PDB file of N, CA and C in Angstrom:
ATOM      1  N   MET A   1      88.990 171.070 109.451  1.00 43.00           N
ATOM      2  CA  MET A   1      89.681 169.964 108.817  1.00 43.00           C
ATOM      3  C   MET A   1      90.567 170.487 107.685  1.00 43.00           C
ATOM      4  N   ASN A   2      91.391 169.632 107.178  1.00 48.00           N
ATOM      5  CA  ASN A   2      92.251 170.027 106.073  1.00 48.00           C
ATOM      6  C   ASN A   2      91.490 169.979 104.758  1.00 48.00           C
ATOM      7  N   LYS A   3      92.174 170.311 103.661  1.00 53.00           N
ATOM      8  CA  LYS A   3      91.513 170.373 102.356  1.00 53.00           C
ATOM      9  C   LYS A   3      90.946 169.023 101.932  1.00 53.00           C
ATOM     10  N   GLU A   4      91.559 167.946 102.347  1.00 54.00           N
ATOM     11  CA  GLU A   4      91.089 166.627 101.966  1.00 54.00           C
ATOM     12  C   GLU A   4      89.918 166.160 102.841  1.00 54.00           C
ATOM     13  N   GLY A   5      89.609 166.869 103.887  1.00 54.00           N
ATOM     14  CA  GLY A   5      88.563 166.461 104.811  1.00 54.00           C
ATOM     15  C   GLY A   5      87.167 166.641 104.240  1.00 54.00           C
ATOM     16  N   LEU A   6      86.234 166.002 104.857  1.00 56.00           N
ATOM     17  CA  LEU A   6      84.856 166.016 104.382  1.00 56.00           C
ATOM     18  C   LEU A   6      84.195 167.381 104.570  1.00 56.00           C
ATOM     19  N   PHE A   7      84.542 168.092 105.613  1.00 58.00           N
ATOM     20  CA  PHE A   7      83.864 169.341 105.946  1.00 58.00           C
ATOM     21  C   PHE A   7      84.698 170.571 105.615  1.00 58.00           C
ATOM     22  N   TYR A   8      85.608 170.451 104.722  1.00 55.00           N
ATOM     23  CA  TYR A   8      86.431 171.589 104.317  1.00 55.00           C
ATOM     24  C   TYR A   8      85.576 172.593 103.560  1.00 55.00           C
ATOM     25  N   GLN A   9      85.750 173.875 103.899  1.00 54.00           N
ATOM     26  CA  GLN A   9      85.017 174.940 103.219  1.00 54.00           C
ATOM     27  C   GLN A   9      86.017 175.922 102.627  1.00 54.00           C
ATOM     28  N   ALA A  10      85.889 176.149 101.339  1.00 55.00           N
ATOM     29  CA  ALA A  10      86.754 177.131 100.682  1.00 55.00           C
ATOM     30  C   ALA A  10      86.288 178.531 101.047  1.00 55.00           C
ATOM     31  N   ASP A  11      87.197 179.497 100.879  1.00 57.00           N
ATOM     32  CA  ASP A  11      86.845 180.878 101.204  1.00 57.00           C
ATOM     33  C   ASP A  11      85.789 181.429 100.262  1.00 57.00           C
ATOM     34  N   SER A  12      85.905 181.154  98.983  1.00 57.00           N
ATOM     35  CA  SER A  12      84.958 181.708  98.022  1.00 57.00           C
ATOM     36  C   SER A  12      83.813 180.731  97.800  1.00 57.00           C
ATOM     37  N   GLY A  13      82.595 181.233  97.922  1.00 59.00           N
ATOM     38  CA  GLY A  13      81.419 180.409  97.643  1.00 59.00           C
ATOM     39  C   GLY A  13      80.965 179.541  98.796  1.00 59.00           C
ATOM     40  N   SER A  14      81.535 179.659  99.978  1.00 76.00           N
ATOM     41  CA  SER A  14      81.154 178.777 101.079  1.00 76.00           C
ATOM     42  C   SER A  14      79.734 179.061 101.564  1.00 76.00           C
ATOM     43  N   VAL A  15      79.318 180.309 101.545  1.00 79.00           N
ATOM     44  CA  VAL A  15      77.946 180.635 101.966  1.00 79.00           C
ATOM     45  C   VAL A  15      76.951 180.052 100.970  1.00 79.00           C
ATOM     46  N   TYR A  16      77.275 180.169  99.682  1.00 80.00           N
ATOM     47  CA  TYR A  16      76.413 179.600  98.653  1.00 80.00           C
ATOM     48  C   TYR A  16      76.310 178.082  98.825  1.00 80.00           C
ATOM     49  N   ASP A  17      77.439 177.444  99.105  1.00 86.00           N
ATOM     50  CA  ASP A  17      77.440 176.001  99.311  1.00 86.00           C
ATOM     51  C   ASP A  17      76.572 175.611 100.500  1.00 86.00           C
ATOM     52  N   GLU A  18      76.646 176.349 101.579  1.00 88.00           N
ATOM     53  CA  GLU A  18      75.843 176.056 102.762  1.00 88.00           C
ATOM     54  C   GLU A  18      74.356 176.194 102.468  1.00 88.00           C
ATOM     55  N   VAL A  19      73.986 177.228 101.735  1.00 88.00           N
ATOM     56  CA  VAL A  19      72.578 177.433 101.378  1.00 88.00           C
ATOM     57  C   VAL A  19      72.096 176.310 100.475  1.00 88.00           C
ATOM     58  N   LEU A  20      72.912 175.932  99.512  1.00 90.00           N
ATOM     59  CA  LEU A  20      72.548 174.848  98.600  1.00 90.00           C
ATOM     60  C   LEU A  20      72.377 173.536  99.357  1.00 90.00           C
ATOM     61  N   ILE A  21      73.286 173.252 100.255  1.00 91.00           N
ATOM     62  CA  ILE A  21      73.202 172.034 101.059  1.00 91.00           C
ATOM     63  C   ILE A  21      71.952 172.057 101.923  1.00 91.00           C
ATOM     64  N   ALA A  22      71.651 173.199 102.522  1.00 91.00           N
ATOM     65  CA  ALA A  22      70.454 173.311 103.362  1.00 91.00           C
ATOM     66  C   ALA A  22      69.189 173.121 102.532  1.00 91.00           C
ATOM     67  N   LYS A  23      69.172 173.679 101.325  1.00 92.00           N
ATOM     68  CA  LYS A  23      68.005 173.512 100.455  1.00 92.00           C
ATOM     69  C   LYS A  23      67.831 172.051 100.062  1.00 92.00           C
ATOM     70  N   LEU A  24      68.923 171.385  99.742  1.00 93.00           N
ATOM     71  CA  LEU A  24      68.854 169.968  99.390  1.00 93.00           C
ATOM     72  C   LEU A  24      68.363 169.127 100.567  1.00 93.00           C
ATOM     73  N   ALA A  25      68.827 169.444 101.759  1.00 93.00           N
ATOM     74  CA  ALA A  25      68.381 168.712 102.952  1.00 93.00           C
ATOM     75  C   ALA A  25      66.897 168.932 103.189  1.00 93.00           C
ATOM     76  N   PHE A  26      66.443 170.168 103.019  1.00 93.00           N
ATOM     77  CA  PHE A  26      65.021 170.467 103.197  1.00 93.00           C
ATOM     78  C   PHE A  26      64.184 169.724 102.170  1.00 93.00           C
ATOM     79  N   PHE A  27      64.626 169.744 100.908  1.00 92.00           N
ATOM     80  CA  PHE A  27      63.898 169.057  99.846  1.00 92.00           C
ATOM     81  C   PHE A  27      63.842 167.552 100.109  1.00 92.00           C
ATOM     82  N   GLY A  28      64.929 166.987 100.564  1.00 92.00           N
ATOM     83  CA  GLY A  28      64.957 165.555 100.888  1.00 92.00           C
ATOM     84  C   GLY A  28      64.009 165.208 102.017  1.00 92.00           C
ATOM     85  N   SER A  29      63.979 166.019 103.054  1.00 93.00           N
ATOM     86  CA  SER A  29      63.071 165.743 104.174  1.00 93.00           C
ATOM     87  C   SER A  29      61.621 165.949 103.766  1.00 93.00           C
ATOM     88  N   LEU A  30      61.361 166.902 102.874  1.00 92.00           N
ATOM     89  CA  LEU A  30      60.001 167.113 102.379  1.00 92.00           C
ATOM     90  C   LEU A  30      59.536 165.904 101.579  1.00 92.00           C
ATOM     91  N   LEU A  31      60.401 165.380 100.721  1.00 93.00           N
ATOM     92  CA  LEU A  31      60.050 164.181  99.957  1.00 93.00           C
ATOM     93  C   LEU A  31      59.799 162.987 100.877  1.00 93.00           C
ATOM     94  N   ALA A  32      60.602 162.850 101.903  1.00 93.00           N
ATOM     95  CA  ALA A  32      60.407 161.746 102.849  1.00 93.00           C
ATOM     96  C   ALA A  32      59.072 161.878 103.574  1.00 93.00           C
ATOM     97  N   THR A  33      58.709 163.100 103.943  1.00 92.00           N
ATOM     98  CA  THR A  33      57.440 163.338 104.619  1.00 92.00           C
ATOM     99  C   THR A  33      56.268 163.025 103.707  1.00 92.00           C
ATOM    100  N   ILE A  34      56.363 163.440 102.451  1.00 93.00           N
ATOM    101  CA  ILE A  34      55.301 163.139 101.491  1.00 93.00           C
ATOM    102  C   ILE A  34      55.204 161.625 101.294  1.00 93.00           C
ATOM    103  N   GLY A  35      56.337 160.953 101.215  1.00 92.00           N
ATOM    104  CA  GLY A  35      56.344 159.498 101.090  1.00 92.00           C
ATOM    105  C   GLY A  35      55.682 158.825 102.269  1.00 92.00           C
ATOM    106  N   ASP A  36      55.947 159.333 103.474  1.00 92.00           N
ATOM    107  CA  ASP A  36      55.293 158.787 104.661  1.00 92.00           C
ATOM    108  C   ASP A  36      53.787 158.982 104.602  1.00 92.00           C
ATOM    109  N   GLY A  37      53.353 160.128 104.101  1.00 91.00           N
ATOM    110  CA  GLY A  37      51.917 160.378 103.970  1.00 91.00           C
ATOM    111  C   GLY A  37      51.267 159.424 102.980  1.00 91.00           C
ATOM    112  N   ILE A  38      51.931 159.191 101.862  1.00 93.00           N
ATOM    113  CA  ILE A  38      51.405 158.257 100.868  1.00 93.00           C
ATOM    114  C   ILE A  38      51.345 156.853 101.448  1.00 93.00           C
ATOM    115  N   THR A  39      52.362 156.465 102.193  1.00 92.00           N
ATOM    116  CA  THR A  39      52.366 155.151 102.829  1.00 92.00           C
ATOM    117  C   THR A  39      51.219 155.024 103.818  1.00 92.00           C
ATOM    118  N   THR A  40      50.946 156.063 104.577  1.00 91.00           N
ATOM    119  CA  THR A  40      49.848 156.043 105.536  1.00 91.00           C
ATOM    120  C   THR A  40      48.508 155.910 104.830  1.00 91.00           C
ATOM    121  N   ILE A  41      48.334 156.643 103.746  1.00 92.00           N
ATOM    122  CA  ILE A  41      47.079 156.561 102.995  1.00 92.00           C
ATOM    123  C   ILE A  41      46.899 155.165 102.414  1.00 92.00           C
ATOM    124  N   SER A  42      47.964 154.588 101.873  1.00 92.00           N
ATOM    125  CA  SER A  42      47.836 153.245 101.300  1.00 92.00           C
ATOM    126  C   SER A  42      47.550 152.211 102.381  1.00 92.00           C
ATOM    127  N   ALA A  43      48.123 152.376 103.563  1.00 91.00           N
ATOM    128  CA  ALA A  43      47.821 151.458 104.666  1.00 91.00           C
ATOM    129  C   ALA A  43      46.365 151.585 105.084  1.00 91.00           C
ATOM    130  N   ALA A  44      45.843 152.816 105.115  1.00 90.00           N
ATOM    131  CA  ALA A  44      44.433 153.017 105.469  1.00 90.00           C
ATOM    132  C   ALA A  44      43.523 152.376 104.427  1.00 90.00           C
ATOM    133  N   MET A  45      43.895 152.506 103.155  1.00 91.00           N
ATOM    134  CA  MET A  45      43.097 151.887 102.103  1.00 91.00           C
ATOM    135  C   MET A  45      43.137 150.360 102.206  1.00 91.00           C
ATOM    136  N   ALA A  46      44.285 149.804 102.541  1.00 91.00           N
ATOM    137  CA  ALA A  46      44.406 148.357 102.702  1.00 91.00           C
ATOM    138  C   ALA A  46      43.556 147.878 103.875  1.00 91.00           C
ATOM    139  N   LEU A  47      43.576 148.638 104.961  1.00 91.00           N
ATOM    140  CA  LEU A  47      42.738 148.282 106.112  1.00 91.00           C
ATOM    141  C   LEU A  47      41.261 148.342 105.762  1.00 91.00           C
ATOM    142  N   GLU A  48      40.864 149.351 105.014  1.00 89.00           N
ATOM    143  CA  GLU A  48      39.468 149.469 104.595  1.00 89.00           C
ATOM    144  C   GLU A  48      39.083 148.294 103.700  1.00 89.00           C
ATOM    145  N   ASN A  49      39.947 147.941 102.780  1.00 90.00           N
ATOM    146  CA  ASN A  49      39.687 146.818 101.891  1.00 90.00           C
ATOM    147  C   ASN A  49      39.577 145.516 102.685  1.00 90.00           C
ATOM    148  N   LEU A  50      40.450 145.323 103.647  1.00 89.00           N
ATOM    149  CA  LEU A  50      40.409 144.131 104.493  1.00 89.00           C
ATOM    150  C   LEU A  50      39.133 144.096 105.319  1.00 89.00           C
ATOM    151  N   ALA A  51      38.726 145.247 105.852  1.00 86.00           N
ATOM    152  CA  ALA A  51      37.495 145.303 106.638  1.00 86.00           C
ATOM    153  C   ALA A  51      36.285 144.994 105.762  1.00 86.00           C
ATOM    154  N   ASN A  52      36.283 145.503 104.538  1.00 85.00           N
ATOM    155  CA  ASN A  52      35.177 145.224 103.623  1.00 85.00           C
ATOM    156  C   ASN A  52      35.107 143.745 103.275  1.00 85.00           C
ATOM    157  N   SER A  53      36.257 143.121 103.021  1.00 85.00           N
ATOM    158  CA  SER A  53      36.251 141.706 102.671  1.00 85.00           C
ATOM    159  C   SER A  53      35.841 140.859 103.864  1.00 85.00           C
ATOM    160  N   ASN A  54      36.208 141.258 105.068  1.00 81.00           N
ATOM    161  CA  ASN A  54      35.776 140.530 106.267  1.00 81.00           C
ATOM    162  C   ASN A  54      34.278 140.673 106.475  1.00 81.00           C
ATOM    163  N   ALA A  55      33.735 141.860 106.201  1.00 78.00           N
ATOM    164  CA  ALA A  55      32.303 142.073 106.372  1.00 78.00           C
ATOM    165  C   ALA A  55      31.516 141.245 105.366  1.00 78.00           C
ATOM    166  N   LYS A  56      32.031 141.141 104.141  1.00 80.00           N
ATOM    167  CA  LYS A  56      31.356 140.345 103.121  1.00 80.00           C
ATOM    168  C   LYS A  56      31.439 138.861 103.425  1.00 80.00           C
ATOM    169  N   SER A  57      32.566 138.422 103.950  1.00 78.00           N
ATOM    170  CA  SER A  57      32.746 136.996 104.212  1.00 78.00           C
ATOM    171  C   SER A  57      31.989 136.536 105.454  1.00 78.00           C
ATOM    172  N   SER A  58      31.634 137.467 106.349  1.00 73.00           N
ATOM    173  CA  SER A  58      30.894 137.058 107.544  1.00 73.00           C
ATOM    174  C   SER A  58      29.495 136.585 107.185  1.00 73.00           C
ATOM    175  N   GLY A  59      28.863 137.207 106.187  1.00 61.00           N
ATOM    176  CA  GLY A  59      27.580 136.752 105.669  1.00 61.00           C
ATOM    177  C   GLY A  59      26.459 136.738 106.686  1.00 61.00           C
ATOM    178  N   ASN A  60      26.455 137.670 107.616  1.00 54.00           N
ATOM    179  CA  ASN A  60      25.398 137.672 108.627  1.00 54.00           C
ATOM    180  C   ASN A  60      24.139 138.382 108.148  1.00 54.00           C
ATOM    181  N   GLY A  61      24.190 139.063 107.019  1.00 49.00           N
ATOM    182  CA  GLY A  61      23.003 139.684 106.454  1.00 49.00           C
ATOM    183  C   GLY A  61      22.581 140.963 107.135  1.00 49.00           C
ATOM    184  N   ASN A  62      23.335 141.437 108.079  1.00 49.00           N
ATOM    185  CA  ASN A  62      22.989 142.655 108.800  1.00 49.00           C
ATOM    186  C   ASN A  62      23.789 143.800 108.199  1.00 49.00           C
ATOM    187  N   SER A  63      23.319 144.340 107.103  1.00 49.00           N
ATOM    188  CA  SER A  63      24.082 145.367 106.397  1.00 49.00           C
ATOM    189  C   SER A  63      24.065 146.695 107.132  1.00 49.00           C
ATOM    190  N   SER A  64      23.009 146.983 107.889  1.00 51.00           N
ATOM    191  CA  SER A  64      22.961 148.272 108.582  1.00 51.00           C
ATOM    192  C   SER A  64      23.994 148.337 109.691  1.00 51.00           C
ATOM    193  N   GLY A  65      24.221 147.244 110.389  1.00 55.00           N
ATOM    194  CA  GLY A  65      25.232 147.229 111.442  1.00 55.00           C
ATOM    195  C   GLY A  65      26.626 147.345 110.872  1.00 55.00           C
ATOM    196  N   ASN A  66      26.887 146.659 109.785  1.00 59.00           N
ATOM    197  CA  ASN A  66      28.200 146.728 109.154  1.00 59.00           C
ATOM    198  C   ASN A  66      28.452 148.110 108.582  1.00 59.00           C
ATOM    199  N   GLY A  67      27.410 148.732 108.033  1.00 65.00           N
ATOM    200  CA  GLY A  67      27.557 150.076 107.500  1.00 65.00           C
ATOM    201  C   GLY A  67      27.905 151.077 108.577  1.00 65.00           C
ATOM    202  N   SER A  68      27.294 150.910 109.742  1.00 78.00           N
ATOM    203  CA  SER A  68      27.573 151.811 110.857  1.00 78.00           C
ATOM    204  C   SER A  68      29.014 151.657 111.326  1.00 78.00           C
ATOM    205  N   ASN A  69      29.469 150.411 111.445  1.00 83.00           N
ATOM    206  CA  ASN A  69      30.862 150.173 111.838  1.00 83.00           C
ATOM    207  C   ASN A  69      31.816 150.721 110.788  1.00 83.00           C
ATOM    208  N   ARG A  70      31.443 150.533 109.536  1.00 82.00           N
ATOM    209  CA  ARG A  70      32.295 151.028 108.451  1.00 82.00           C
ATOM    210  C   ARG A  70      32.369 152.554 108.495  1.00 82.00           C
ATOM    211  N   ASP A  71      31.231 153.202 108.744  1.00 84.00           N
ATOM    212  CA  ASP A  71      31.235 154.662 108.853  1.00 84.00           C
ATOM    213  C   ASP A  71      32.118 155.131 109.999  1.00 84.00           C
ATOM    214  N   ASN A  72      32.034 154.437 111.139  1.00 86.00           N
ATOM    215  CA  ASN A  72      32.875 154.796 112.280  1.00 86.00           C
ATOM    216  C   ASN A  72      34.352 154.617 111.947  1.00 86.00           C
ATOM    217  N   ASP A  73      34.672 153.504 111.277  1.00 86.00           N
ATOM    218  CA  ASP A  73      36.067 153.265 110.898  1.00 86.00           C
ATOM    219  C   ASP A  73      36.562 154.318 109.916  1.00 86.00           C
ATOM    220  N   LEU A  74      35.716 154.657 108.945  1.00 87.00           N
ATOM    221  CA  LEU A  74      36.108 155.685 107.977  1.00 87.00           C
ATOM    222  C   LEU A  74      36.295 157.036 108.651  1.00 87.00           C
ATOM    223  N   ASN A  75      35.430 157.364 109.608  1.00 88.00           N
ATOM    224  CA  ASN A  75      35.574 158.627 110.340  1.00 88.00           C
ATOM    225  C   ASN A  75      36.887 158.660 111.121  1.00 88.00           C
ATOM    226  N   LYS A  76      37.220 157.531 111.754  1.00 89.00           N
ATOM    227  CA  LYS A  76      38.474 157.470 112.506  1.00 89.00           C
ATOM    228  C   LYS A  76      39.679 157.624 111.584  1.00 89.00           C
ATOM    229  N   MET A  77      39.632 156.949 110.431  1.00 88.00           N
ATOM    230  CA  MET A  77      40.736 157.065 109.479  1.00 88.00           C
ATOM    231  C   MET A  77      40.848 158.491 108.950  1.00 88.00           C
ATOM    232  N   GLN A  78      39.693 159.124 108.697  1.00 90.00           N
ATOM    233  CA  GLN A  78      39.732 160.503 108.204  1.00 90.00           C
ATOM    234  C   GLN A  78      40.330 161.432 109.253  1.00 90.00           C
ATOM    235  N   GLN A  79      39.992 161.210 110.522  1.00 89.00           N
ATOM    236  CA  GLN A  79      40.565 162.029 111.586  1.00 89.00           C
ATOM    237  C   GLN A  79      42.077 161.832 111.674  1.00 89.00           C
ATOM    238  N   GLN A  80      42.525 160.583 111.517  1.00 89.00           N
ATOM    239  CA  GLN A  80      43.953 160.323 111.550  1.00 89.00           C
ATOM    240  C   GLN A  80      44.660 160.987 110.379  1.00 89.00           C
ATOM    241  N   LEU A  81      44.059 160.899 109.193  1.00 88.00           N
ATOM    242  CA  LEU A  81      44.658 161.553 108.025  1.00 88.00           C
ATOM    243  C   LEU A  81      44.689 163.066 108.195  1.00 88.00           C
ATOM    244  N   ASP A  82      43.633 163.638 108.757  1.00 88.00           N
ATOM    245  CA  ASP A  82      43.613 165.080 109.002  1.00 88.00           C
ATOM    246  C   ASP A  82      44.718 165.472 109.976  1.00 88.00           C
ATOM    247  N   ALA A  83      44.897 164.653 111.021  1.00 87.00           N
ATOM    248  CA  ALA A  83      45.944 164.943 111.998  1.00 87.00           C
ATOM    249  C   ALA A  83      47.327 164.858 111.357  1.00 87.00           C
ATOM    250  N   LEU A  84      47.545 163.858 110.508  1.00 87.00           N
ATOM    251  CA  LEU A  84      48.834 163.733 109.834  1.00 87.00           C
ATOM    252  C   LEU A  84      49.079 164.894 108.878  1.00 87.00           C
ATOM    253  N   THR A  85      48.041 165.300 108.173  1.00 86.00           N
ATOM    254  CA  THR A  85      48.167 166.433 107.264  1.00 86.00           C
ATOM    255  C   THR A  85      48.514 167.703 108.034  1.00 86.00           C
ATOM    256  N   LYS A  86      47.861 167.893 109.164  1.00 87.00           N
ATOM    257  CA  LYS A  86      48.140 169.067 109.994  1.00 87.00           C
ATOM    258  C   LYS A  86      49.578 169.030 110.508  1.00 87.00           C
ATOM    259  N   GLU A  87      50.025 167.845 110.905  1.00 86.00           N
ATOM    260  CA  GLU A  87      51.394 167.709 111.395  1.00 86.00           C
ATOM    261  C   GLU A  87      52.410 167.985 110.281  1.00 86.00           C
ATOM    262  N   MET A  88      52.117 167.517 109.065  1.00 84.00           N
ATOM    263  CA  MET A  88      53.008 167.793 107.937  1.00 84.00           C
ATOM    264  C   MET A  88      53.072 169.287 107.651  1.00 84.00           C
ATOM    265  N   ASP A  89      51.935 169.973 107.718  1.00 83.00           N
ATOM    266  CA  ASP A  89      51.925 171.416 107.496  1.00 83.00           C
ATOM    267  C   ASP A  89      52.745 172.126 108.556  1.00 83.00           C
ATOM    268  N   GLN A  90      52.618 171.684 109.815  1.00 83.00           N
ATOM    269  CA  GLN A  90      53.391 172.296 110.890  1.00 83.00           C
ATOM    270  C   GLN A  90      54.887 172.064 110.683  1.00 83.00           C
ATOM    271  N   MET A  91      55.242 170.876 110.199  1.00 82.00           N
ATOM    272  CA  MET A  91      56.653 170.586 109.949  1.00 82.00           C
ATOM    273  C   MET A  91      57.193 171.475 108.840  1.00 82.00           C
ATOM    274  N   LYS A  92      56.386 171.699 107.804  1.00 81.00           N
ATOM    275  CA  LYS A  92      56.834 172.553 106.698  1.00 81.00           C
ATOM    276  C   LYS A  92      57.015 173.987 107.175  1.00 81.00           C
ATOM    277  N   ARG A  93      56.099 174.461 108.013  1.00 82.00           N
ATOM    278  CA  ARG A  93      56.174 175.843 108.479  1.00 82.00           C
ATOM    279  C   ARG A  93      57.317 176.053 109.462  1.00 82.00           C
ATOM    280  N   SER A  94      57.594 175.047 110.278  1.00 80.00           N
ATOM    281  CA  SER A  94      58.593 175.235 111.328  1.00 80.00           C
ATOM    282  C   SER A  94      59.967 174.744 110.925  1.00 80.00           C
ATOM    283  N   SER A  95      60.130 174.249 109.715  1.00 68.00           N
ATOM    284  CA  SER A  95      61.435 173.707 109.332  1.00 68.00           C
ATOM    285  C   SER A  95      62.455 174.825 109.233  1.00 68.00           C
ATOM    286  N   ASN A  96      63.605 174.541 109.776  1.00 58.00           N
ATOM    287  CA  ASN A  96      64.710 175.488 109.755  1.00 58.00           C
ATOM    288  C   ASN A  96      65.858 174.805 109.032  1.00 58.00           C
ATOM    289  N   PRO A  97      66.176 175.210 107.816  1.00 53.00           N
ATOM    290  CA  PRO A  97      67.239 174.546 107.059  1.00 53.00           C
ATOM    291  C   PRO A  97      68.600 174.569 107.744  1.00 53.00           C
ATOM    292  N   ARG A  98      68.809 175.488 108.645  1.00 54.00           N
ATOM    293  CA  ARG A  98      70.093 175.591 109.323  1.00 54.00           C
ATOM    294  C   ARG A  98      70.307 174.468 110.346  1.00 54.00           C
ATOM    295  N   ARG A  99      69.251 173.756 110.737  1.00 50.00           N
ATOM    296  CA  ARG A  99      69.389 172.744 111.785  1.00 50.00           C
ATOM    297  C   ARG A  99      70.136 171.516 111.304  1.00 50.00           C
ATOM    298  N   TRP A 100      70.295 171.343 109.984  1.00 46.00           N
ATOM    299  CA  TRP A 100      71.022 170.189 109.465  1.00 46.00           C
ATOM    300  C   TRP A 100      72.459 170.571 109.366  1.00 46.00           C
TER     301      TRP A 100
END
């Protein structure tokens, strides 16, 4: 493109500019990934809170059964969080700043 174009690169400092842009893109995607993780954790906490309030409002008096279900739900949520954490680590390791 010409000098007024969006993708114009000057002769001096163009490699530095590309590296800086790639670093900024990587940092932005890392922040977005962390934000997604926080959102997932807050959704899991909201689900747990909702499940607890439903268990209390049912009033069936069977605390051992509710505890078992709660343990199963917590185990499932922990497995999901572990999987998301593993996926985030894989994304960090495999990220290639040049792909943007």
